[in-house]
Amino acid sequence: MAISDGYIDLVEGDITRERVDAIVNAANSSLLGGGGVDGAIHRVAGPDLLEACRAIGGCLPGEARVTPGFHLPAKFVIHTVGPIWSGGAAGEDTILANCYRSCTRLAKSMGLVSLAFPSIGTGAYGFPVERASRIAVRELRDAVDRDPNLLTIRVICFGDDTFRAYARAMEDLLD
Ligand code: AR6
């Protein structure tokens, strides 16, 4: 399943298969791997990715760091760290928005023009997907508006529930 609003291509699938300039990883602050999309990316990229992450030494929530993609079809991996959901009054929205901004800013500084994002924060970290999808859609549309060189932003949803939440957010947030 796939839809587009002229800013974002929304796709149901597996981000490790994306042949783009960079895929985004929903990592943790250690950058030393984990489950979910992080585990999937490390499995396909191979052990060199862990070494590259170890050399970086960590990443604060809302920030982003880049490594090569190694055995992935994507050239680079942009690692970002979402907020750990604790009810929504602890700055989670801002941290999540900062994740998207940090990733697109880093991509722009490197001249990368095609990016694929997972649904950051909505798995192990527990961010409600309806709320997260609205933040993601808003931030990614703003990024496209700010950077005319950004050709492609894909959001890769793992499963139908996530896809439907993002599709609703794209529809509801049309001006
Ligand atoms: N392609 C695209 N999306 C995926 C894939 C995939 N191959 N696999 C899972 N997802 P999560 P978080 C979706 O838990 O909530 C890790 O252990 C998943 O269904 O990966 O930011 C890290 O090391 C969900 O919709 O990331 C951290 O410790 C979305 O990706 C922690 O989890 C995000 O779920 C980060 O938690």
PDB file of C-alpha atoms in Angstrom, residues 40-172:
ATOM      1  CA  ALA A  40      16.446  -4.835  11.691  1.00  0.00           C
ATOM      2  CA  ILE A  41      18.792  -2.127  10.364  1.00  0.00           C
ATOM      3  CA  HIS A  42      21.829  -3.552  12.191  1.00  0.00           C
ATOM      4  CA  ARG A  43      21.051  -7.074  10.939  1.00  0.00           C
ATOM      5  CA  VAL A  44      21.028  -6.001   7.303  1.00  0.00           C
ATOM      6  CA  ALA A  45      23.865  -3.438   7.538  1.00  0.00           C
ATOM      7  CA  GLY A  46      26.204  -5.922   9.214  1.00  0.00           C
ATOM      8  CA  PRO A  47      28.681  -5.616  12.115  1.00  0.00           C
ATOM      9  CA  ASP A  48      30.528  -2.611  10.680  1.00  0.00           C
ATOM     10  CA  LEU A  49      27.506  -0.493  11.580  1.00  0.00           C
ATOM     11  CA  LEU A  50      27.914  -1.292  15.270  1.00  0.00           C
ATOM     12  CA  GLU A  51      31.590  -0.316  15.095  1.00  0.00           C
ATOM     13  CA  ALA A  52      30.715   2.990  13.425  1.00  0.00           C
ATOM     14  CA  CYS A  53      28.065   3.666  16.081  1.00  0.00           C
ATOM     15  CA  ARG A  54      30.452   2.795  18.896  1.00  0.00           C
ATOM     16  CA  ALA A  55      32.930   5.352  17.553  1.00  0.00           C
ATOM     17  CA  ILE A  56      30.256   8.067  17.741  1.00  0.00           C
ATOM     18  CA  GLY A  57      29.802   7.491  21.467  1.00  0.00           C
ATOM     19  CA  GLY A  58      26.062   8.135  21.861  1.00  0.00           C
ATOM     20  CA  CYS A  59      23.331  10.589  20.961  1.00  0.00           C
ATOM     21  CA  LEU A  60      20.900  12.642  23.044  1.00  0.00           C
ATOM     22  CA  PRO A  61      17.118  12.382  22.495  1.00  0.00           C
ATOM     23  CA  GLY A  62      16.046  14.680  19.661  1.00  0.00           C
ATOM     24  CA  GLU A  63      19.514  14.755  18.072  1.00  0.00           C
ATOM     25  CA  ALA A  64      20.851  12.820  15.064  1.00  0.00           C
ATOM     26  CA  ARG A  65      24.138  11.230  13.937  1.00  0.00           C
ATOM     27  CA  VAL A  66      25.110   9.713  10.601  1.00  0.00           C
ATOM     28  CA  THR A  67      26.974   6.552   9.583  1.00  0.00           C
ATOM     29  CA  PRO A  68      27.454   4.768   6.269  1.00  0.00           C
ATOM     30  CA  GLY A  69      24.807   2.205   5.325  1.00  0.00           C
ATOM     31  CA  PHE A  70      27.341  -0.608   4.843  1.00  0.00           C
ATOM     32  CA  HIS A  71      25.395  -3.607   3.420  1.00  0.00           C
ATOM     33  CA  LEU A  72      22.068  -1.747   3.285  1.00  0.00           C
ATOM     34  CA  PRO A  73      20.767  -0.540  -0.082  1.00  0.00           C
ATOM     35  CA  ALA A  74      20.699   2.976   1.454  1.00  0.00           C
ATOM     36  CA  LYS A  75      23.953   4.945   1.302  1.00  0.00           C
ATOM     37  CA  PHE A  76      23.706   6.302   4.851  1.00  0.00           C
ATOM     38  CA  VAL A  77      21.899   5.701   8.120  1.00  0.00           C
ATOM     39  CA  ILE A  78      20.828   8.718  10.141  1.00  0.00           C
ATOM     40  CA  HIS A  79      20.403   7.604  13.749  1.00  0.00           C
ATOM     41  CA  THR A  80      18.056   9.592  15.938  1.00  0.00           C
ATOM     42  CA  VAL A  81      16.756   9.000  19.456  1.00  0.00           C
ATOM     43  CA  GLY A  82      13.087   9.529  20.208  1.00  0.00           C
ATOM     44  CA  PRO A  83      11.544  10.341  23.592  1.00  0.00           C
ATOM     45  CA  ILE A  84      10.577   7.588  25.995  1.00  0.00           C
ATOM     46  CA  TRP A  85       6.841   8.165  26.425  1.00  0.00           C
ATOM     47  CA  SER A  86       5.854   8.983  29.996  1.00  0.00           C
ATOM     48  CA  GLY A  87       2.350  10.428  29.615  1.00  0.00           C
ATOM     49  CA  GLY A  88       2.951  13.342  27.245  1.00  0.00           C
ATOM     50  CA  ALA A  89       3.701  16.169  29.697  1.00  0.00           C
ATOM     51  CA  ALA A  90       7.457  15.635  29.844  1.00  0.00           C
ATOM     52  CA  GLY A  91       8.377  17.347  26.575  1.00  0.00           C
ATOM     53  CA  GLU A  92       7.859  14.261  24.426  1.00  0.00           C
ATOM     54  CA  ASP A  93       6.230  16.220  21.564  1.00  0.00           C
ATOM     55  CA  THR A  94       9.157  18.632  21.341  1.00  0.00           C
ATOM     56  CA  ILE A  95      11.759  15.886  21.463  1.00  0.00           C
ATOM     57  CA  LEU A  96       9.965  13.974  18.709  1.00  0.00           C
ATOM     58  CA  ALA A  97       9.703  17.091  16.535  1.00  0.00           C
ATOM     59  CA  ASN A  98      13.415  17.706  17.145  1.00  0.00           C
ATOM     60  CA  CYS A  99      14.192  14.191  15.864  1.00  0.00           C
ATOM     61  CA  TYR A 100      12.616  14.982  12.490  1.00  0.00           C
ATOM     62  CA  ARG A 101      14.262  18.414  12.359  1.00  0.00           C
ATOM     63  CA  SER A 102      17.698  17.089  13.293  1.00  0.00           C
ATOM     64  CA  CYS A 103      17.487  14.376  10.634  1.00  0.00           C
ATOM     65  CA  THR A 104      16.391  16.678   7.817  1.00  0.00           C
ATOM     66  CA  ARG A 105      18.933  19.340   8.833  1.00  0.00           C
ATOM     67  CA  LEU A 106      21.749  16.774   8.816  1.00  0.00           C
ATOM     68  CA  ALA A 107      20.582  15.411   5.462  1.00  0.00           C
ATOM     69  CA  LYS A 108      20.525  18.914   4.011  1.00  0.00           C
ATOM     70  CA  SER A 109      24.043  19.660   5.278  1.00  0.00           C
ATOM     71  CA  MET A 110      25.259  16.536   3.445  1.00  0.00           C
ATOM     72  CA  GLY A 111      23.341  17.249   0.252  1.00  0.00           C
ATOM     73  CA  LEU A 112      21.164  14.136   0.608  1.00  0.00           C
ATOM     74  CA  VAL A 113      17.921  14.378  -1.346  1.00  0.00           C
ATOM     75  CA  SER A 114      16.027  11.140  -0.661  1.00  0.00           C
ATOM     76  CA  LEU A 115      15.190  10.005   2.852  1.00  0.00           C
ATOM     77  CA  ALA A 116      13.110   7.243   4.401  1.00  0.00           C
ATOM     78  CA  PHE A 117      11.781   7.512   7.954  1.00  0.00           C
ATOM     79  CA  PRO A 118      10.244   4.895  10.250  1.00  0.00           C
ATOM     80  CA  SER A 119       7.567   5.858  12.753  1.00  0.00           C
ATOM     81  CA  ILE A 120      10.036   7.143  15.353  1.00  0.00           C
ATOM     82  CA  GLY A 121       9.091   6.495  18.984  1.00  0.00           C
ATOM     83  CA  THR A 122       5.889   4.527  18.491  1.00  0.00           C
ATOM     84  CA  GLY A 123       7.245   1.024  19.177  1.00  0.00           C
ATOM     85  CA  ALA A 124       9.269   0.175  22.255  1.00  0.00           C
ATOM     86  CA  TYR A 125       9.278   3.828  23.376  1.00  0.00           C
ATOM     87  CA  GLY A 126       5.468   3.907  23.539  1.00  0.00           C
ATOM     88  CA  PHE A 127       4.579   7.232  21.862  1.00  0.00           C
ATOM     89  CA  PRO A 128       0.894   7.014  20.770  1.00  0.00           C
ATOM     90  CA  VAL A 129       0.930   6.657  17.004  1.00  0.00           C
ATOM     91  CA  GLU A 130      -1.970   9.077  16.286  1.00  0.00           C
ATOM     92  CA  ARG A 131      -0.164  11.873  18.103  1.00  0.00           C
ATOM     93  CA  ALA A 132       3.271  10.948  16.716  1.00  0.00           C
ATOM     94  CA  SER A 133       2.015  10.790  13.134  1.00  0.00           C
ATOM     95  CA  ARG A 134       0.713  14.374  13.284  1.00  0.00           C
ATOM     96  CA  ILE A 135       4.067  15.647  14.521  1.00  0.00           C
ATOM     97  CA  ALA A 136       5.921  13.646  11.852  1.00  0.00           C
ATOM     98  CA  VAL A 137       3.706  14.849   9.001  1.00  0.00           C
ATOM     99  CA  ARG A 138       3.907  18.486  10.123  1.00  0.00           C
ATOM    100  CA  GLU A 139       7.691  18.448  10.523  1.00  0.00           C
ATOM    101  CA  LEU A 140       8.375  16.603   7.274  1.00  0.00           C
ATOM    102  CA  ARG A 141       6.146  18.918   5.248  1.00  0.00           C
ATOM    103  CA  ASP A 142       7.940  21.902   6.795  1.00  0.00           C
ATOM    104  CA  ALA A 143      11.285  20.353   5.859  1.00  0.00           C
ATOM    105  CA  VAL A 144      10.223  19.967   2.228  1.00  0.00           C
ATOM    106  CA  ASP A 145       9.016  23.583   2.206  1.00  0.00           C
ATOM    107  CA  ARG A 146      12.345  24.779   3.642  1.00  0.00           C
ATOM    108  CA  ASP A 147      14.572  22.708   1.336  1.00  0.00           C
ATOM    109  CA  PRO A 148      13.598  22.697  -2.347  1.00  0.00           C
ATOM    110  CA  ASN A 149      16.407  20.196  -3.073  1.00  0.00           C
ATOM    111  CA  LEU A 150      14.754  17.486  -0.989  1.00  0.00           C
ATOM    112  CA  LEU A 151      13.240  15.323  -3.679  1.00  0.00           C
ATOM    113  CA  THR A 152      11.813  12.411  -1.784  1.00  0.00           C
ATOM    114  CA  ILE A 153      10.621  11.849   1.753  1.00  0.00           C
ATOM    115  CA  ARG A 154       9.243   8.408   2.376  1.00  0.00           C
ATOM    116  CA  VAL A 155       7.630   7.264   5.623  1.00  0.00           C
ATOM    117  CA  ILE A 156       7.815   3.492   5.892  1.00  0.00           C
ATOM    118  CA  CYS A 157       5.119   2.068   8.133  1.00  0.00           C
ATOM    119  CA  PHE A 158       5.590  -1.384   9.559  1.00  0.00           C
ATOM    120  CA  GLY A 159       2.040  -2.694   9.647  1.00  0.00           C
ATOM    121  CA  ASP A 160      -1.415  -1.574   8.735  1.00  0.00           C
ATOM    122  CA  ASP A 161      -2.288   0.256  11.991  1.00  0.00           C
ATOM    123  CA  THR A 162       0.689   2.559  11.651  1.00  0.00           C
ATOM    124  CA  PHE A 163       0.014   3.119   7.948  1.00  0.00           C
ATOM    125  CA  ARG A 164      -3.598   4.072   8.675  1.00  0.00           C
ATOM    126  CA  ALA A 165      -2.637   6.489  11.452  1.00  0.00           C
ATOM    127  CA  TYR A 166      -0.194   8.309   9.140  1.00  0.00           C
ATOM    128  CA  ALA A 167      -2.688   8.330   6.272  1.00  0.00           C
ATOM    129  CA  ARG A 168      -5.252   9.961   8.595  1.00  0.00           C
ATOM    130  CA  ALA A 169      -2.722  12.531   9.769  1.00  0.00           C
ATOM    131  CA  MET A 170      -1.852  13.397   6.151  1.00  0.00           C
ATOM    132  CA  GLU A 171      -5.521  13.860   5.362  1.00  0.00           C
ATOM    133  CA  ASP A 172      -6.466  15.759   8.541  1.00  0.00           C
TER     134      ASP A 172
END
